[in-house]
mmCIF file of C-alpha atoms in Angstrom:
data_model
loop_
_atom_site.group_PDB
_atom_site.id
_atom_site.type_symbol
_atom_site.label_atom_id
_atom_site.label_comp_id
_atom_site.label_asym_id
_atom_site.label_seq_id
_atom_site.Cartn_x
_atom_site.Cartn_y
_atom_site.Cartn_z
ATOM 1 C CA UNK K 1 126.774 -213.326 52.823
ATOM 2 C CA UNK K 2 128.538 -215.897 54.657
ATOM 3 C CA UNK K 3 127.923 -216.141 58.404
ATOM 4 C CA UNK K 4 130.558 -216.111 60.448
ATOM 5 C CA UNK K 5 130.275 -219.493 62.154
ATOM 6 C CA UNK K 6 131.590 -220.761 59.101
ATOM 7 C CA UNK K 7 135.325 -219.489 59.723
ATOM 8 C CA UNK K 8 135.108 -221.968 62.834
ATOM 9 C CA UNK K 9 134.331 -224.916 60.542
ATOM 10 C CA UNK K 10 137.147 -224.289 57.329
ATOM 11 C CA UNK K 11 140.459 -223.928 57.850
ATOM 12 C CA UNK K 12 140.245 -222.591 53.739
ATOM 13 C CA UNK K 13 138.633 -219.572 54.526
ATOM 14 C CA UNK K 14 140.417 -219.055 57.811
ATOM 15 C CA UNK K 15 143.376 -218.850 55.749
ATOM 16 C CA UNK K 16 142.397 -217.130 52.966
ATOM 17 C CA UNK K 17 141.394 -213.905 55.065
ATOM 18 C CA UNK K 18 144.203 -213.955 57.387
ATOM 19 C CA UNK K 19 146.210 -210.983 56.146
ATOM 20 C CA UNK K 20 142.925 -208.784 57.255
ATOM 21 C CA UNK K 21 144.408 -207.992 60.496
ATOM 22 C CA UNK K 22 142.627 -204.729 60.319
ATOM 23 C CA UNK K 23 139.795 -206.626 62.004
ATOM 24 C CA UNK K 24 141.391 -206.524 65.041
ATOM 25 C CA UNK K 25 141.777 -202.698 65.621
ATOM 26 C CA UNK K 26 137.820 -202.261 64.635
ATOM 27 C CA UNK K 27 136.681 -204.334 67.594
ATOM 28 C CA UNK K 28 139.553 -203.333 70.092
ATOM 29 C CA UNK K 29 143.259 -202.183 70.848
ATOM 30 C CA UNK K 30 145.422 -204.833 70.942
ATOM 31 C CA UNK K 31 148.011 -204.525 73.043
ATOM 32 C CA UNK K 32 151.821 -205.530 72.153
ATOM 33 C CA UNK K 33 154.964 -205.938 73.031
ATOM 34 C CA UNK K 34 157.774 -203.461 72.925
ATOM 35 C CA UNK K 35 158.876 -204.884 69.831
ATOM 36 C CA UNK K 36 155.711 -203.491 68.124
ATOM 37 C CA UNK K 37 154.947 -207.301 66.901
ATOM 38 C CA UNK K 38 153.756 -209.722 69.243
ATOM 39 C CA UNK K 39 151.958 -210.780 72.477
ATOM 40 C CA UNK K 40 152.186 -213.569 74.884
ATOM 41 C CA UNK K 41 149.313 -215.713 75.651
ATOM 42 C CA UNK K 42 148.291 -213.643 78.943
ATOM 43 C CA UNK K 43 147.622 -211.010 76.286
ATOM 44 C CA UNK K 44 145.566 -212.697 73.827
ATOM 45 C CA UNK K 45 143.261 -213.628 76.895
ATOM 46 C CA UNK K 46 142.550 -210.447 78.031
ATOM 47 C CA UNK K 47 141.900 -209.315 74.596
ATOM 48 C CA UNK K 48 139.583 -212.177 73.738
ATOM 49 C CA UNK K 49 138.296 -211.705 77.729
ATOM 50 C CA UNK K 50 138.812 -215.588 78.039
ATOM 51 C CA UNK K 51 140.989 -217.314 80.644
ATOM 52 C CA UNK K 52 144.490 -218.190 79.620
ATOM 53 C CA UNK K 53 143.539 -221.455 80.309
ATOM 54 C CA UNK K 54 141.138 -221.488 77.164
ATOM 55 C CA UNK K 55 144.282 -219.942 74.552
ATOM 56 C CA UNK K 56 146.331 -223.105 75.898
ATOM 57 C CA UNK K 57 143.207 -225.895 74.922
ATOM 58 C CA UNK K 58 143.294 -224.169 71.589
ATOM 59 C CA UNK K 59 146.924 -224.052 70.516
ATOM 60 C CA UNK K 60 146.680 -227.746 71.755
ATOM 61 C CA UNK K 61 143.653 -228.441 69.180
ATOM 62 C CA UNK K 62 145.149 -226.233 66.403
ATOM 63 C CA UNK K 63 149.047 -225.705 66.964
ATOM 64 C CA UNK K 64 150.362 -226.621 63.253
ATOM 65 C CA UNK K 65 147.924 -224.551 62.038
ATOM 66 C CA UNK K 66 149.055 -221.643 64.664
ATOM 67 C CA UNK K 67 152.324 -222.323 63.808
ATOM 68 C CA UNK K 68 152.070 -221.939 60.546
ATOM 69 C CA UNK K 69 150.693 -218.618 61.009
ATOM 70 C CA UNK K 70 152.992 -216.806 63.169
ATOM 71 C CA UNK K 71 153.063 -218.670 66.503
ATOM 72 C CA UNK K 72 156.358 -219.643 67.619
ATOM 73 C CA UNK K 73 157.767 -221.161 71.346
ATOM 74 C CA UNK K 74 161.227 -219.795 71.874
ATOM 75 C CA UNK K 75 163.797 -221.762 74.203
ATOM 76 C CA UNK K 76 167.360 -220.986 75.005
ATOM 77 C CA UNK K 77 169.375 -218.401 73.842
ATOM 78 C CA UNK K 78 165.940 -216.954 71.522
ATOM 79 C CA UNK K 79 164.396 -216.763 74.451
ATOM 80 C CA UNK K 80 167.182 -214.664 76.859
ATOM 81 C CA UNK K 81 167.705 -212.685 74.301
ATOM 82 C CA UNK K 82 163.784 -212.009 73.435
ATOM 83 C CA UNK K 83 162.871 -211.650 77.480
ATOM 84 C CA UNK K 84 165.848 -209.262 77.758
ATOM 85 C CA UNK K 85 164.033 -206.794 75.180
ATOM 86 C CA UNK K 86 160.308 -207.166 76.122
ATOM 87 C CA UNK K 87 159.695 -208.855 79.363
ATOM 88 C CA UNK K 88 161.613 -209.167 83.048
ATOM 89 C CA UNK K 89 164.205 -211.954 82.677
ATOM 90 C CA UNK K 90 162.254 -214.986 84.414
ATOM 91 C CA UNK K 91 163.092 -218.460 84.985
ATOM 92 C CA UNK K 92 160.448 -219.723 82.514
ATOM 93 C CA UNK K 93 161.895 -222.099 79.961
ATOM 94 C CA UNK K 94 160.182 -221.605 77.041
ATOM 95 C CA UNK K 95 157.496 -218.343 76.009
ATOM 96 C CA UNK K 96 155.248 -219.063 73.207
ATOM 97 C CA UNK K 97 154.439 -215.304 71.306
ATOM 98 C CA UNK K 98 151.662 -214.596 68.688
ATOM 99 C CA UNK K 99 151.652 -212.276 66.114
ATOM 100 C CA UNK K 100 149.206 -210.004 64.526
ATOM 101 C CA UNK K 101 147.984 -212.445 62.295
ATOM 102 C CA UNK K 102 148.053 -215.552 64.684
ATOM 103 C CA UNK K 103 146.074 -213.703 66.944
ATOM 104 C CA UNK K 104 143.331 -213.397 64.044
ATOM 105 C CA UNK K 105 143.659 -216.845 63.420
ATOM 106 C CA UNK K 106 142.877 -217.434 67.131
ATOM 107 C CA UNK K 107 139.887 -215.269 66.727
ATOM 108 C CA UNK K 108 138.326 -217.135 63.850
ATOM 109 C CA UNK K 109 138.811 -220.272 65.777
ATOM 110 C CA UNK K 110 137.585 -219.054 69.564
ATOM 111 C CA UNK K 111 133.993 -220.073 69.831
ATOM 112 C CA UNK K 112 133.489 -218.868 73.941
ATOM 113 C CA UNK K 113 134.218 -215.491 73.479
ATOM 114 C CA UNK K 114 132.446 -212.356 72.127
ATOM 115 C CA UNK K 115 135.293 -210.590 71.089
ATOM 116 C CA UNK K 116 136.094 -212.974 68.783
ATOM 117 C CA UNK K 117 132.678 -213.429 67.293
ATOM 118 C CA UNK K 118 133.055 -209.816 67.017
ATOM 119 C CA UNK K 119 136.406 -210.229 65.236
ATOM 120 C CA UNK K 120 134.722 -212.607 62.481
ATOM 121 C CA UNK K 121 131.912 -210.641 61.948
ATOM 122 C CA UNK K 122 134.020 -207.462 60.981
ATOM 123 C CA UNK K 123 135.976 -209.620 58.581
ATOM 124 C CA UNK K 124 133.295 -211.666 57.228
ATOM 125 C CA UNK K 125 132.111 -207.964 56.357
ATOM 126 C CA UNK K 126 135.127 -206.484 55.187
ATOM 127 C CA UNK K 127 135.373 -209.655 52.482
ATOM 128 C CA UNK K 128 132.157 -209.239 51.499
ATOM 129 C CA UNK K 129 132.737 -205.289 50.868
ATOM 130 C CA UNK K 130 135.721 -206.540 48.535
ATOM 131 C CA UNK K 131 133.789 -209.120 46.901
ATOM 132 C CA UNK K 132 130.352 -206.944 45.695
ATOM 133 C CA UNK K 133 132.720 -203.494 44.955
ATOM 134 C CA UNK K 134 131.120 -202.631 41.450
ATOM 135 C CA UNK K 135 133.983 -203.496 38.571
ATOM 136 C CA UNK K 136 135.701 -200.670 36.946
ATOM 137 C CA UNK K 137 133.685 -199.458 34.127
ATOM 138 C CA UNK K 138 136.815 -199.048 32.103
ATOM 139 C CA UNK K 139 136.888 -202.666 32.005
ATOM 140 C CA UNK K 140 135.988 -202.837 28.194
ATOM 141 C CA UNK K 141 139.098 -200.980 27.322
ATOM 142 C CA UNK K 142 140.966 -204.537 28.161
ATOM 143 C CA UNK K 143 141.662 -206.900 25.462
ATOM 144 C CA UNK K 144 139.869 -210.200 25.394
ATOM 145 C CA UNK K 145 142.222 -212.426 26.846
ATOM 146 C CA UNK K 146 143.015 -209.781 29.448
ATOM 147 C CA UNK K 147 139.335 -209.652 30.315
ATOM 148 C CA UNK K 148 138.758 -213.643 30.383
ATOM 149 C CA UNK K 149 142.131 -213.427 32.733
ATOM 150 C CA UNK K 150 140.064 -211.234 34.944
ATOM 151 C CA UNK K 151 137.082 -213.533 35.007
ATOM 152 C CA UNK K 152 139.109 -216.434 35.252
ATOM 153 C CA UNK K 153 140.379 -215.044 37.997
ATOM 154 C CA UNK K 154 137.560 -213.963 40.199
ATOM 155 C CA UNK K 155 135.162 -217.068 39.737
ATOM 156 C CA UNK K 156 138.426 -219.061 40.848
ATOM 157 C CA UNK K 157 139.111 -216.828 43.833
ATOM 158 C CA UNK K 158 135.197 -217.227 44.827
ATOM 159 C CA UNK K 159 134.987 -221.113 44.177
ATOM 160 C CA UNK K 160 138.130 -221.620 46.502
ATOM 161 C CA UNK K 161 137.607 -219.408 49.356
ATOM 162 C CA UNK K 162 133.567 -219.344 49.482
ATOM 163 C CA UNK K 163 132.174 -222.275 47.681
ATOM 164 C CA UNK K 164 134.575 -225.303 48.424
ATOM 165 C CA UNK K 165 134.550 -224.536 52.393
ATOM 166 C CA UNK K 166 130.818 -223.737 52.381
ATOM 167 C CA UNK K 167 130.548 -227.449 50.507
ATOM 168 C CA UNK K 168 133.161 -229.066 53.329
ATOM 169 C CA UNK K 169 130.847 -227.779 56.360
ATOM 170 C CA UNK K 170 127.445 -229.023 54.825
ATOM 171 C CA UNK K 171 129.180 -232.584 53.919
ATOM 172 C CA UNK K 172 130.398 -232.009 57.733
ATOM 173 C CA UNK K 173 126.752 -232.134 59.070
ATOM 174 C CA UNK K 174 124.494 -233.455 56.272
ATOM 175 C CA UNK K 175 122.846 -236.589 56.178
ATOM 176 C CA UNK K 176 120.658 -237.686 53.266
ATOM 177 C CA UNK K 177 122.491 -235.155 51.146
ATOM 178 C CA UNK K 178 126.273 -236.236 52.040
ATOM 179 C CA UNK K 179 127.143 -238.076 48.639
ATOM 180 C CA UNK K 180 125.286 -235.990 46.495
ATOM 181 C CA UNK K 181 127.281 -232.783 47.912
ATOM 182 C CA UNK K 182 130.463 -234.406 47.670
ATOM 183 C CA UNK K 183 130.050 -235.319 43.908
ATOM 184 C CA UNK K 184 128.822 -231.435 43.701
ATOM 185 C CA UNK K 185 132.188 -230.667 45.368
ATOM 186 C CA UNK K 186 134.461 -232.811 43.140
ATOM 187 C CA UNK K 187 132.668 -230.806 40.482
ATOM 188 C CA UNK K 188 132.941 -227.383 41.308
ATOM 189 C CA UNK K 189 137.079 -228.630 42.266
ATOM 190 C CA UNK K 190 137.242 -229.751 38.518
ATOM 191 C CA UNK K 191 135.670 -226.394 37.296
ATOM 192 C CA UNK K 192 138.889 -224.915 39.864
ATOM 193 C CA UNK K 193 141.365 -226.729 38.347
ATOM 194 C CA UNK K 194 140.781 -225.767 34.636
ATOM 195 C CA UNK K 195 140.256 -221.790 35.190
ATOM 196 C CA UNK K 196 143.620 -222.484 37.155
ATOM 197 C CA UNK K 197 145.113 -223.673 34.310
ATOM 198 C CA UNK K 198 143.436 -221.483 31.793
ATOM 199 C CA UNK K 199 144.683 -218.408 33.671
ATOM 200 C CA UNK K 200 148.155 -219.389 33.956
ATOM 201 C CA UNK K 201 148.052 -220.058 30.321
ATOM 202 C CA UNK K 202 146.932 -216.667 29.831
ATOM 203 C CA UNK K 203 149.635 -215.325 32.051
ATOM 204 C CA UNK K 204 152.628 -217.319 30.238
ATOM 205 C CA UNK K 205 151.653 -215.807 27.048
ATOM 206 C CA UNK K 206 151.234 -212.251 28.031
ATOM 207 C CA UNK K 207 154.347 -212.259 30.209
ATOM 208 C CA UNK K 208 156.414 -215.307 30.262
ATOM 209 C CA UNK K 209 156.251 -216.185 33.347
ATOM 210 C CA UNK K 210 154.049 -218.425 35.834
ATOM 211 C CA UNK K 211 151.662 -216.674 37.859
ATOM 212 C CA UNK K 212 152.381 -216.980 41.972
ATOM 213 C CA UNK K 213 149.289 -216.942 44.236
ATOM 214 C CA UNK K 214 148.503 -213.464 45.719
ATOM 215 C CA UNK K 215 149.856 -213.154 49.324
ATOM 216 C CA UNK K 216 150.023 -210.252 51.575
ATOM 217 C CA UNK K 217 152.948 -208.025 51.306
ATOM 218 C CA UNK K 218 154.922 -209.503 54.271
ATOM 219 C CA UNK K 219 153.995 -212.846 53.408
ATOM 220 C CA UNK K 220 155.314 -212.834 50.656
ATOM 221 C CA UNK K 221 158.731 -211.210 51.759
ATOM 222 C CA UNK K 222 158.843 -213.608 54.205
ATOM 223 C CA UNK K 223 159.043 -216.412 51.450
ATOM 224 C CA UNK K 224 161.871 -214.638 49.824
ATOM 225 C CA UNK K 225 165.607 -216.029 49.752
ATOM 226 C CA UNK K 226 168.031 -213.941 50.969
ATOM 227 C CA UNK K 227 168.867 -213.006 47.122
ATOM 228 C CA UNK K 228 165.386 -212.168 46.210
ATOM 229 C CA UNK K 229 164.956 -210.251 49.240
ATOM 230 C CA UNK K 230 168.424 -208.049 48.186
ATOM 231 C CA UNK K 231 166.950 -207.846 45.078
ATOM 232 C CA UNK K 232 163.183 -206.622 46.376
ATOM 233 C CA UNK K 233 164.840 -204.085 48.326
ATOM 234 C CA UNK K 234 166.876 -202.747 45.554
ATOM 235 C CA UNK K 235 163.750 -202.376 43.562
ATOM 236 C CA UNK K 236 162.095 -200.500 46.628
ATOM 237 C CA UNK K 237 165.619 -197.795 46.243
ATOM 238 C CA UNK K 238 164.491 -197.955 42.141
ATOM 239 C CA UNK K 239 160.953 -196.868 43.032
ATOM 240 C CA UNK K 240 161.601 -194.373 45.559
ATOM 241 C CA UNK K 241 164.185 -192.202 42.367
ATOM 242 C CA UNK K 242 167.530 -193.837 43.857
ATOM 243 C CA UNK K 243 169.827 -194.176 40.985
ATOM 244 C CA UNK K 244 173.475 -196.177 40.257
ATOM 245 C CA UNK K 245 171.878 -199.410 42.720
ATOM 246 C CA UNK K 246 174.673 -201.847 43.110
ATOM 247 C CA UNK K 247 174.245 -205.732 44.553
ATOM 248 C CA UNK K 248 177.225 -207.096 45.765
ATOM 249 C CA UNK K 249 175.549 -210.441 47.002
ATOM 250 C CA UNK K 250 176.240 -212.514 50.241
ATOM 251 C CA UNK K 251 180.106 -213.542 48.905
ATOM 252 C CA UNK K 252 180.831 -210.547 46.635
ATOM 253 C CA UNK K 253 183.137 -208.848 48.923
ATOM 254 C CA UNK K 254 179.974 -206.398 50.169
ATOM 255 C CA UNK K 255 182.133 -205.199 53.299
ATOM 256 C CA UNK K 256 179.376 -205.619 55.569
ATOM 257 C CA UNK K 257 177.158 -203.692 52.702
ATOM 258 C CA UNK K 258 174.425 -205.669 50.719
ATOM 259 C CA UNK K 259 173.625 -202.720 47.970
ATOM 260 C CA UNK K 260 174.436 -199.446 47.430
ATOM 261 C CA UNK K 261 173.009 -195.951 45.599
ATOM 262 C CA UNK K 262 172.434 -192.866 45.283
ATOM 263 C CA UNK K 263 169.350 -190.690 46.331
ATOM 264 C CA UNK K 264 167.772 -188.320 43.499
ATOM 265 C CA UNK K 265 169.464 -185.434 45.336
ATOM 266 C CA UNK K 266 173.211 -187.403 44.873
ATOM 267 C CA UNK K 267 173.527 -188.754 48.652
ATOM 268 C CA UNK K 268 175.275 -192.050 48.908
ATOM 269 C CA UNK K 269 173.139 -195.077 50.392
ATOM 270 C CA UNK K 270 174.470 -198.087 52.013
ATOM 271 C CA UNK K 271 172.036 -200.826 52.657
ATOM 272 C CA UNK K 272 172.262 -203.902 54.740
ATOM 273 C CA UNK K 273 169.592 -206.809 54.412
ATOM 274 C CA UNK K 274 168.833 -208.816 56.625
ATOM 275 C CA UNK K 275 165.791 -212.048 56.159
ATOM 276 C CA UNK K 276 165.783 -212.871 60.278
ATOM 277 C CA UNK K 277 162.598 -215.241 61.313
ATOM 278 C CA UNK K 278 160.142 -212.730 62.056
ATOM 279 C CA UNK K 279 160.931 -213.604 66.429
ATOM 280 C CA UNK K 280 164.280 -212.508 66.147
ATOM 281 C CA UNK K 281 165.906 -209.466 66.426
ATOM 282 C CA UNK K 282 169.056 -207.613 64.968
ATOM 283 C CA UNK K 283 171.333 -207.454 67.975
ATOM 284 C CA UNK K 284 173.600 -204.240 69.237
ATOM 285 C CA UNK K 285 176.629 -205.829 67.526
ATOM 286 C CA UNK K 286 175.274 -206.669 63.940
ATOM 287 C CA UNK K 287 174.194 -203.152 64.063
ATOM 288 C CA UNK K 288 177.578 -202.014 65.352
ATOM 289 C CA UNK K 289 179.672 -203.622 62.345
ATOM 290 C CA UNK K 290 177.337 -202.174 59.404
ATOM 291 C CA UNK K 291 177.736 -198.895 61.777
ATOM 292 C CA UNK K 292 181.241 -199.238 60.313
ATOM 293 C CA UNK K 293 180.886 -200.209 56.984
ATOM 294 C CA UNK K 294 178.301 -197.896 55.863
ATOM 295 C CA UNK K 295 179.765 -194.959 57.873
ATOM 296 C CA UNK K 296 183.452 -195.421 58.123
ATOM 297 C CA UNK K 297 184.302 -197.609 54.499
ATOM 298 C CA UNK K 298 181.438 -196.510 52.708
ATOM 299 C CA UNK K 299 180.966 -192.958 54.023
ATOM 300 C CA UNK K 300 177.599 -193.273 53.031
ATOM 301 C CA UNK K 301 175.158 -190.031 53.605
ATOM 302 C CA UNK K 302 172.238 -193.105 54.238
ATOM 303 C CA UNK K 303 172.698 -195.754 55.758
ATOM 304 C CA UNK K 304 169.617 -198.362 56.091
ATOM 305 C CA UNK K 305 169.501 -201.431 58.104
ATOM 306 C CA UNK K 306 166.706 -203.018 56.759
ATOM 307 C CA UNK K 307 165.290 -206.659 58.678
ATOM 308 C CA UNK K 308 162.454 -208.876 58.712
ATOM 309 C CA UNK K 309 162.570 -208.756 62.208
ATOM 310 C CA UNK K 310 162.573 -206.092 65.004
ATOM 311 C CA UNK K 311 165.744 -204.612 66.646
ATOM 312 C CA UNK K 312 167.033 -204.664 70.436
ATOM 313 C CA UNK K 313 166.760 -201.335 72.058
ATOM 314 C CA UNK K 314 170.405 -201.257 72.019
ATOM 315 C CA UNK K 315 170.860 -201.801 68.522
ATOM 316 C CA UNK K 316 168.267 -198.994 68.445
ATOM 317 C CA UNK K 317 170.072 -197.103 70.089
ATOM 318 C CA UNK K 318 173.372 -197.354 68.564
ATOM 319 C CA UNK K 319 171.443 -196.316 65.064
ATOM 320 C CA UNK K 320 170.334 -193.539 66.446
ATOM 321 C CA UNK K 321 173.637 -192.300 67.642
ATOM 322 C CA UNK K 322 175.192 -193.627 64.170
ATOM 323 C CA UNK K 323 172.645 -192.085 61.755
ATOM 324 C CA UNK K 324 171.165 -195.704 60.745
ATOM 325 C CA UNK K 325 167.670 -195.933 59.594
ATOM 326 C CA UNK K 326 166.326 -199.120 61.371
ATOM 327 C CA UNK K 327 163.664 -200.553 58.897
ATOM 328 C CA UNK K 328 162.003 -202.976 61.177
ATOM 329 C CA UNK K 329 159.264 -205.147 59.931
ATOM 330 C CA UNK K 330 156.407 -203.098 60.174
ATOM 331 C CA UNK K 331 158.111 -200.416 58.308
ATOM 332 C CA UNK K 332 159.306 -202.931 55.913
ATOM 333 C CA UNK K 333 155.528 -203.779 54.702
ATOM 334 C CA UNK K 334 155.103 -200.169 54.794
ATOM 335 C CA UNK K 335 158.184 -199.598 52.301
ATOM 336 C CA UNK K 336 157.137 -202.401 50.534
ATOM 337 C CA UNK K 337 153.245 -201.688 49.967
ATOM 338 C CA UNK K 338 154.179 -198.149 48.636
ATOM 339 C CA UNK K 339 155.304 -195.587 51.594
ATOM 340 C CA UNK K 340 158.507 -193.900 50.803
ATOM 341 C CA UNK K 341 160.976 -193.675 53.775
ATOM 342 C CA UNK K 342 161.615 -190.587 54.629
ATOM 343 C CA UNK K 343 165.864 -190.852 54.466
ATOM 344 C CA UNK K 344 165.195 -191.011 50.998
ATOM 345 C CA UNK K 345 163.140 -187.832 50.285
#
């Protein structure tokens, strides 16, 4: 098993485990801010039980790789509009706010602190759960190239996120050794790079198609255009029985309406999607005009607003006067990773 000292050295494995948030909540609460999706800096300190001062040397060190993850520094009119829905308004000119998954990364970078050694110890063990599950037995029932897929698949998934970064620290600290484990690591890279391209071979013949790199579920939505995310949310209405789903595209003459359908039961849904950055939020008025459209031109029986992002507690509000089913972002990955919304039972 890997110790967990290791996820301070590779940025690879950091990475690679970052949609285990889970880790978190088995050490401690975490936590957040009204919007359900973030914390400031203050709060990652007192959950790590380090000074604030020791979160700011960090994001200093590591802030691309932060950023990339979730962090974000709002200015301006982001961050009026942010402070008006989560904090007291402030003269502060900028707020930097972490989510879930930054604050993991934070963790797995935060030597001084025994939370966080905590934090990589649960998800050094959670990986290695995943890792040794026995394979299902019914396994033999695939066809060949399915099964070499498989293989392909898992010796590639090991070599990248266990082997390769357990190769980078030792070159990091070795001595003698350092050439000989670097030629070992071009090695086992070349061994990478074929089962890479064996597997997407595989794939193109059995479906067509390339093969895209497993991501969590809201990372992945979060990559989506705004078609493909009109699209994934249509196929969400599919799954859940809706029938008679319509796309009428960003210049289709939608009426303030992205899709509409029709529940199993024959209610009319109207659907607006929105792809915000994740630190934004869908403001009283956006929620106000599709108010109108679904309700008043549509005269739709379900009306969803459905957003990448959270919602102001007015735009809350006004759905909940209106009838509107605000699918935030957490309910989003919820929708998305198989929960049915409710509306549409």
């Amino acid at each position: 098993m890997i110790n967990e000292s290791v996820l301070l050295e590779s940025r690879t494995l950091r990475t690679s485990v970052l949609e285990r948030t889970e880790a978190l909540d088995k050490v401690k609460a975490l936590s957040l801010l009204p919007d359900g999706l973030h914390v400031t800096t203050a709060m990652v300190a007192t959950f790590y039980e380090v000074a604030e001062t020791a979160i700011r040397q960090l994001v200093q060190r590591h802030r691309d790789e932060l950023a990339g993850n979730g962090m974000a520094v709002l200015r301006g009119s982001e961050l009026r509009d942010f402070e008006s829905d989560n904090l007291s308004l402030s003269k502060r000119r900028s707020l930097t706010i972490y989510s879930r998954r930054t604050v993991l990364n934070v963790g797995m970078l935060l030597r001084d602190s025994e939370v966080a050694r905590q934090v990589r110890t649960h998800l050094l063990d959670s990986e290695y759960e995943v890792r040794t599950r026995p394979v299902d037995n019914s396994i033999h029932r695939l066809r060949r190239d399915e099964f070499d897929e498989r293989i392909d698949s898992r010796i590639t998934d090991v070599l990248g996120k266990t082997v390769v970064p357990m190769l980078n620290v030792l070159i990091e600290t070795s001595g003698e050794q350092r050439h000989e484990l670097i030629s070992l690591r071009e090695d086992v890279q070349q061994i990478q790079q074929r089962l890479v391209e064996h597997d997407l071979q595989l794939s193109r013949l059995q479906r067509g198609q390339d093969v895209k790199a497993l991501t969590g579920v809201i990372g992945t939505i979060d990559a989506m255009t705004w078609k493909e995310f009109e699209q994934h949310v249509a196929g969400l209405l599919r799954r859940d029985g809706c029938t008679d789903v319509e796309l009428y595209g960003r210049h289709g003459g939608d009426r303030g309406v992205d899709i509409t359908a029709r529940t199993a039961d024959g209610r009319v849904v109207a659907v607006q999607c929105k792809n915000f950055a994740p630190f934004r939020h869908v403001l009283s008025g956006e929620m106000q005009k599709f108010l109108g459209a679904s309700k008043v031109l549509r005269q739709a029986d379900v009306a969803l607003y459905v957003a990448t992002c959270a919602f102001t507690r007015e735009s809350l509000a006004i759905a909940a006067l209106g009838g509107v089913t605000a699918v935030h972002r957490g309910l989003l990955e919820a929708w998305s990773a198989g929960v049915r919304l409710q509306v549409l039972r």
